[in-house]
């Protein structure tokens, strides 16, 4: 092993800001991974809206629960 002091490689802090070529070929504006993340996020938001709508409609029968017989 060398006893020379270790210096950070050129661009060692580049992990904070990805360079355009790191996105890969064929990704003009939106990388596929980000697109998948967006779809998941939008799906979760829509699911929350549906739950809120269902909760607001269910005010007529508060406390009703279903058992195994139902």
Backbone atoms as SQL, in Angstrom:
CREATE TABLE atoms (id INTEGER PRIMARY KEY, chain TEXT, resi INTEGER, resn TEXT, atom TEXT, x REAL, y REAL, z REAL);
INSERT INTO atoms VALUES
  (1, 'A', 1, 'UNK', 'N', 0.839, -1.183, 0.000),
  (2, 'A', 1, 'UNK', 'CA', 0.000, 0.000, 0.000),
  (3, 'A', 1, 'UNK', 'C', 0.875, 1.235, 0.000),
  (4, 'A', 2, 'UNK', 'N', 0.377, 2.236, -0.635),
  (5, 'A', 2, 'UNK', 'CA', 1.116, 3.484, -0.720),
  (6, 'A', 2, 'UNK', 'C', 0.845, 4.312, 0.526),
  (7, 'A', 3, 'UNK', 'N', 1.855, 5.048, 0.958),
  (8, 'A', 3, 'UNK', 'CA', 1.681, 5.891, 2.132),
  (9, 'A', 3, 'UNK', 'C', 1.280, 7.308, 1.741),
  (10, 'A', 4, 'UNK', 'N', 1.036, 7.536, 0.474),
  (11, 'A', 4, 'UNK', 'CA', 0.623, 8.864, 0.022),
  (12, 'A', 4, 'UNK', 'C', -0.786, 9.156, 0.530),
  (13, 'A', 5, 'UNK', 'N', -1.055, 10.410, 0.873),
  (14, 'A', 5, 'UNK', 'CA', -2.401, 10.751, 1.358),
  (15, 'A', 5, 'UNK', 'C', -3.444, 10.536, 0.269),
  (16, 'A', 6, 'UNK', 'N', -4.602, 10.060, 0.692),
  (17, 'A', 6, 'UNK', 'CA', -5.673, 9.789, -0.268),
  (18, 'A', 6, 'UNK', 'C', -6.418, 11.086, -0.562),
  (19, 'A', 7, 'UNK', 'N', -6.609, 11.334, -1.827),
  (20, 'A', 7, 'UNK', 'CA', -7.363, 12.509, -2.246),
  (21, 'A', 7, 'UNK', 'C', -8.659, 12.039, -2.890),
  (22, 'A', 8, 'UNK', 'N', -9.713, 12.791, -2.711),
  (23, 'A', 8, 'UNK', 'CA', -10.955, 12.406, -3.375),
  (24, 'A', 8, 'UNK', 'C', -10.777, 12.447, -4.883),
  (25, 'A', 9, 'UNK', 'N', -11.407, 11.532, -5.545),
  (26, 'A', 9, 'UNK', 'CA', -11.318, 11.484, -6.995),
  (27, 'A', 9, 'UNK', 'C', -11.936, 12.740, -7.583),
  (28, 'A', 10, 'UNK', 'N', -11.522, 13.062, -8.780),
  (29, 'A', 10, 'UNK', 'CA', -12.059, 14.244, -9.445),
  (30, 'A', 10, 'UNK', 'C', -13.569, 14.076, -9.571),
  (31, 'A', 11, 'UNK', 'N', -14.315, 15.079, -9.118),
  (32, 'A', 11, 'UNK', 'CA', -15.770, 15.006, -9.186),
  (33, 'A', 11, 'UNK', 'C', -16.358, 14.112, -8.111),
  (34, 'A', 12, 'UNK', 'N', -15.710, 14.008, -6.977),
  (35, 'A', 12, 'UNK', 'CA', -16.179, 13.114, -5.917),
  (36, 'A', 12, 'UNK', 'C', -17.558, 13.511, -5.406),
  (37, 'A', 13, 'UNK', 'N', -17.890, 14.791, -5.496),
  (38, 'A', 13, 'UNK', 'CA', -19.198, 15.212, -5.020),
  (39, 'A', 13, 'UNK', 'C', -20.237, 15.220, -6.132),
  (40, 'A', 14, 'UNK', 'N', -19.927, 14.611, -7.243),
  (41, 'A', 14, 'UNK', 'CA', -20.856, 14.599, -8.373),
  (42, 'A', 14, 'UNK', 'C', -22.079, 13.723, -8.102),
  (43, 'A', 15, 'UNK', 'N', -22.058, 12.897, -7.063),
  (44, 'A', 15, 'UNK', 'CA', -23.210, 12.057, -6.767),
  (45, 'A', 15, 'UNK', 'C', -24.403, 12.894, -6.334),
  (46, 'A', 16, 'UNK', 'N', -24.186, 14.114, -5.894),
  (47, 'A', 16, 'UNK', 'CA', -25.284, 14.984, -5.484),
  (48, 'A', 16, 'UNK', 'C', -26.087, 15.486, -6.677),
  (49, 'A', 17, 'UNK', 'N', -25.404, 15.767, -7.771),
  (50, 'A', 17, 'UNK', 'CA', -26.084, 16.266, -8.962),
  (51, 'A', 17, 'UNK', 'C', -25.737, 15.364, -10.127),
  (52, 'A', 18, 'UNK', 'N', -26.653, 14.500, -10.533),
  (53, 'A', 18, 'UNK', 'CA', -26.354, 13.577, -11.631),
  (54, 'A', 18, 'UNK', 'C', -26.112, 14.331, -12.930),
  (55, 'A', 19, 'UNK', 'N', -25.173, 13.828, -13.685),
  (56, 'A', 19, 'UNK', 'CA', -24.864, 14.444, -14.962),
  (57, 'A', 19, 'UNK', 'C', -25.825, 13.906, -16.006),
  (58, 'A', 20, 'UNK', 'N', -26.115, 14.688, -17.044),
  (59, 'A', 20, 'UNK', 'CA', -27.089, 14.260, -18.058),
  (60, 'A', 20, 'UNK', 'C', -26.767, 12.917, -18.687),
  (61, 'A', 21, 'UNK', 'N', -25.488, 12.618, -18.919),
  (62, 'A', 21, 'UNK', 'CA', -25.168, 11.350, -19.562),
  (63, 'A', 21, 'UNK', 'C', -25.400, 10.154, -18.640),
  (64, 'A', 22, 'UNK', 'N', -25.564, 10.382, -17.332),
  (65, 'A', 22, 'UNK', 'CA', -25.803, 9.270, -16.416),
  (66, 'A', 22, 'UNK', 'C', -27.235, 8.738, -16.532),
  (67, 'A', 23, 'UNK', 'N', -28.115, 9.475, -17.208),
  (68, 'A', 23, 'UNK', 'CA', -29.492, 9.029, -17.367),
  (69, 'A', 23, 'UNK', 'C', -29.605, 7.883, -18.353),
  (70, 'A', 24, 'UNK', 'N', -28.643, 7.752, -19.221),
  (71, 'A', 24, 'UNK', 'CA', -28.645, 6.657, -20.175),
  (72, 'A', 24, 'UNK', 'C', -29.210, 7.090, -21.511),
  (73, 'A', 25, 'UNK', 'N', -28.951, 6.306, -22.525),
  (74, 'A', 25, 'UNK', 'CA', -29.439, 6.650, -23.858),
  (75, 'A', 25, 'UNK', 'C', -30.943, 6.443, -23.984),
  (76, 'A', 26, 'UNK', 'N', -31.567, 7.273, -24.793),
  (77, 'A', 26, 'UNK', 'CA', -32.987, 7.096, -25.059),
  (78, 'A', 26, 'UNK', 'C', -33.899, 7.658, -23.990),
  (79, 'A', 27, 'UNK', 'N', -33.391, 8.512, -23.109),
  (80, 'A', 27, 'UNK', 'CA', -34.236, 9.133, -22.105),
  (81, 'A', 27, 'UNK', 'C', -34.204, 10.639, -22.333),
  (82, 'A', 28, 'UNK', 'N', -35.058, 11.137, -23.207),
  (83, 'A', 28, 'UNK', 'CA', -35.007, 12.540, -23.577),
  (84, 'A', 28, 'UNK', 'C', -35.318, 13.486, -22.427),
  (85, 'A', 29, 'UNK', 'N', -36.391, 13.275, -21.689),
  (86, 'A', 29, 'UNK', 'CA', -36.733, 14.215, -20.639),
  (87, 'A', 29, 'UNK', 'C', -37.058, 13.551, -19.322),
  (88, 'A', 30, 'UNK', 'N', -37.705, 12.416, -19.374),
  (89, 'A', 30, 'UNK', 'CA', -38.197, 11.756, -18.168),
  (90, 'A', 30, 'UNK', 'C', -37.659, 10.342, -18.093),
  (91, 'A', 31, 'UNK', 'N', -36.747, 10.067, -17.183),
  (92, 'A', 31, 'UNK', 'CA', -36.251, 8.685, -17.046),
  (93, 'A', 31, 'UNK', 'C', -37.388, 7.750, -16.649),
  (94, 'A', 32, 'UNK', 'N', -37.289, 6.516, -17.087),
  (95, 'A', 32, 'UNK', 'CA', -38.357, 5.536, -16.839),
  (96, 'A', 32, 'UNK', 'C', -38.609, 5.348, -15.349),
  (97, 'A', 33, 'UNK', 'N', -37.553, 5.363, -14.546),
  (98, 'A', 33, 'UNK', 'CA', -37.709, 5.173, -13.104),
  (99, 'A', 33, 'UNK', 'C', -38.526, 6.318, -12.501),
  (100, 'A', 34, 'UNK', 'N', -38.242, 7.558, -12.927),
  (101, 'A', 34, 'UNK', 'CA', -39.002, 8.690, -12.406),
  (102, 'A', 34, 'UNK', 'C', -40.459, 8.612, -12.849),
  (103, 'A', 35, 'UNK', 'N', -40.683, 8.143, -14.064),
  (104, 'A', 35, 'UNK', 'CA', -42.052, 8.014, -14.565),
  (105, 'A', 35, 'UNK', 'C', -42.827, 6.995, -13.740),
  (106, 'A', 36, 'UNK', 'N', -42.183, 5.866, -13.411),
  (107, 'A', 36, 'UNK', 'CA', -42.831, 4.854, -12.572),
  (108, 'A', 36, 'UNK', 'C', -43.156, 5.425, -11.198),
  (109, 'A', 37, 'UNK', 'N', -42.221, 6.207, -10.644),
  (110, 'A', 37, 'UNK', 'CA', -42.438, 6.820, -9.340),
  (111, 'A', 37, 'UNK', 'C', -43.626, 7.770, -9.384),
  (112, 'A', 38, 'UNK', 'N', -43.716, 8.534, -10.466),
  (113, 'A', 38, 'UNK', 'CA', -44.814, 9.478, -10.619),
  (114, 'A', 38, 'UNK', 'C', -46.146, 8.742, -10.663),
  (115, 'A', 39, 'UNK', 'N', -46.205, 7.651, -11.419),
  (116, 'A', 39, 'UNK', 'CA', -47.447, 6.876, -11.515),
  (117, 'A', 39, 'UNK', 'C', -47.838, 6.307, -10.156),
  (118, 'A', 40, 'UNK', 'N', -46.860, 5.831, -9.394),
  (119, 'A', 40, 'UNK', 'CA', -47.153, 5.296, -8.061),
  (120, 'A', 40, 'UNK', 'C', -47.687, 6.397, -7.156),
  (121, 'A', 41, 'UNK', 'N', -47.037, 7.562, -7.212),
  (122, 'A', 41, 'UNK', 'CA', -47.461, 8.677, -6.366),
  (123, 'A', 41, 'UNK', 'C', -48.874, 9.111, -6.711),
  (124, 'A', 42, 'UNK', 'N', -49.151, 9.245, -8.001),
  (125, 'A', 42, 'UNK', 'CA', -50.497, 9.643, -8.419),
  (126, 'A', 42, 'UNK', 'C', -51.520, 8.590, -8.029),
  (127, 'A', 43, 'UNK', 'N', -51.149, 7.325, -8.107),
  (128, 'A', 43, 'UNK', 'CA', -52.047, 6.250, -7.707),
  (129, 'A', 43, 'UNK', 'C', -52.374, 6.317, -6.230),
  (130, 'A', 44, 'UNK', 'N', -51.379, 6.607, -5.409),
  (131, 'A', 44, 'UNK', 'CA', -51.591, 6.716, -3.963),
  (132, 'A', 44, 'UNK', 'C', -52.498, 7.898, -3.664),
  (133, 'A', 45, 'UNK', 'N', -52.259, 9.031, -4.344),
  (134, 'A', 45, 'UNK', 'CA', -53.094, 10.204, -4.108),
  (135, 'A', 45, 'UNK', 'C', -54.545, 9.921, -4.490),
  (136, 'A', 46, 'UNK', 'N', -54.753, 9.239, -5.605),
  (137, 'A', 46, 'UNK', 'CA', -56.118, 8.912, -6.039),
  (138, 'A', 46, 'UNK', 'C', -56.771, 7.945, -5.056),
  (139, 'A', 47, 'UNK', 'N', -55.999, 6.985, -4.553),
  (140, 'A', 47, 'UNK', 'CA', -56.519, 6.033, -3.579),
  (141, 'A', 47, 'UNK', 'C', -56.974, 6.770, -2.322),
  (142, 'A', 48, 'UNK', 'N', -56.187, 7.749, -1.873),
  (143, 'A', 48, 'UNK', 'CA', -56.565, 8.525, -0.692),
  (144, 'A', 48, 'UNK', 'C', -57.858, 9.299, -0.947),
  (145, 'A', 49, 'UNK', 'N', -58.009, 9.847, -2.171),
  (146, 'A', 49, 'UNK', 'CA', -59.244, 10.562, -2.507),
  (147, 'A', 49, 'UNK', 'C', -60.448, 9.625, -2.434),
  (148, 'A', 50, 'UNK', 'N', -60.292, 8.428, -2.956),
  (149, 'A', 50, 'UNK', 'CA', -61.383, 7.450, -2.945),
  (150, 'A', 50, 'UNK', 'C', -61.762, 7.099, -1.508),
  (151, 'A', 51, 'UNK', 'N', -60.768, 6.913, -0.656),
  (152, 'A', 51, 'UNK', 'CA', -61.048, 6.599, 0.745),
  (153, 'A', 51, 'UNK', 'C', -61.786, 7.742, 1.428),
  (154, 'A', 52, 'UNK', 'N', -61.381, 8.973, 1.135),
  (155, 'A', 52, 'UNK', 'CA', -62.051, 10.124, 1.745),
  (156, 'A', 52, 'UNK', 'C', -63.493, 10.224, 1.271),
  (157, 'A', 53, 'UNK', 'N', -63.721, 9.981, -0.035),
  (158, 'A', 53, 'UNK', 'CA', -65.084, 10.018, -0.572),
  (159, 'A', 53, 'UNK', 'C', -65.938, 8.938, 0.082),
  (160, 'A', 54, 'UNK', 'N', -65.395, 7.751, 0.217),
  (161, 'A', 54, 'UNK', 'CA', -66.133, 6.643, 0.823),
  (162, 'A', 54, 'UNK', 'C', -66.431, 6.946, 2.286),
  (163, 'A', 55, 'UNK', 'N', -65.502, 7.560, 2.972),
  (164, 'A', 55, 'UNK', 'CA', -65.710, 7.902, 4.373),
  (165, 'A', 55, 'UNK', 'C', -66.786, 8.946, 4.555),
  (166, 'A', 56, 'UNK', 'N', -66.848, 9.902, 3.651),
  (167, 'A', 56, 'UNK', 'CA', -67.857, 10.949, 3.778),
  (168, 'A', 56, 'UNK', 'C', -69.251, 10.425, 3.449),
  (169, 'A', 57, 'UNK', 'N', -69.354, 9.430, 2.592),
  (170, 'A', 57, 'UNK', 'CA', -70.655, 8.848, 2.255),
  (171, 'A', 57, 'UNK', 'C', -71.135, 7.890, 3.336),
  (172, 'A', 58, 'UNK', 'N', -70.218, 7.314, 4.081),
  (173, 'A', 58, 'UNK', 'CA', -70.579, 6.300, 5.068),
  (174, 'A', 58, 'UNK', 'C', -71.100, 6.876, 6.365),
  (175, 'A', 59, 'UNK', 'N', -71.439, 8.151, 6.412),
  (176, 'A', 59, 'UNK', 'CA', -71.907, 8.780, 7.633),
  (177, 'A', 59, 'UNK', 'C', -73.290, 8.333, 8.059),
  (178, 'A', 60, 'UNK', 'N', -74.060, 7.723, 7.152),
  (179, 'A', 60, 'UNK', 'CA', -75.422, 7.324, 7.486),
  (180, 'A', 60, 'UNK', 'C', -75.452, 6.153, 8.464),
  (181, 'A', 61, 'UNK', 'N', -74.497, 5.265, 8.383),
  (182, 'A', 61, 'UNK', 'CA', -74.488, 4.077, 9.224),
  (183, 'A', 61, 'UNK', 'C', -73.196, 4.009, 10.037),
  (184, 'A', 62, 'UNK', 'N', -73.037, 4.912, 10.994),
  (185, 'A', 62, 'UNK', 'CA', -71.793, 4.882, 11.774),
  (186, 'A', 62, 'UNK', 'C', -71.725, 3.647, 12.660),
  (187, 'A', 63, 'UNK', 'N', -70.578, 3.063, 12.740),
  (188, 'A', 63, 'UNK', 'CA', -70.373, 1.938, 13.631),
  (189, 'A', 63, 'UNK', 'C', -70.803, 0.601, 13.083),
  (190, 'A', 64, 'UNK', 'N', -71.308, 0.541, 11.877),
  (191, 'A', 64, 'UNK', 'CA', -71.722, -0.752, 11.329),
  (192, 'A', 64, 'UNK', 'C', -70.488, -1.545, 10.948),
  (193, 'A', 65, 'UNK', 'N', -70.452, -2.781, 11.396),
  (194, 'A', 65, 'UNK', 'CA', -69.324, -3.644, 11.054),
  (195, 'A', 65, 'UNK', 'C', -69.863, -4.959, 10.509),
  (196, 'A', 66, 'UNK', 'N', -69.035, -5.620, 9.772),
  (197, 'A', 66, 'UNK', 'CA', -69.432, -6.875, 9.149),
  (198, 'A', 66, 'UNK', 'C', -68.696, -8.027, 9.804),
  (199, 'A', 67, 'UNK', 'N', -69.408, -9.101, 10.041),
  (200, 'A', 67, 'UNK', 'CA', -68.801, -10.293, 10.606),
  (201, 'A', 67, 'UNK', 'C', -68.547, -11.325, 9.528),
  (202, 'A', 68, 'UNK', 'N', -68.097, -12.487, 9.927),
  (203, 'A', 68, 'UNK', 'CA', -67.805, -13.551, 8.970),
  (204, 'A', 68, 'UNK', 'C', -69.072, -14.042, 8.278),
  (205, 'A', 69, 'UNK', 'N', -70.229, -13.934, 8.940),
  (206, 'A', 69, 'UNK', 'CA', -71.480, -14.407, 8.358),
  (207, 'A', 69, 'UNK', 'C', -71.889, -13.572, 7.156),
  (208, 'A', 70, 'UNK', 'N', -71.539, -12.306, 7.155),
  (209, 'A', 70, 'UNK', 'CA', -71.921, -11.408, 6.062),
  (210, 'A', 70, 'UNK', 'C', -71.143, -11.788, 4.880);
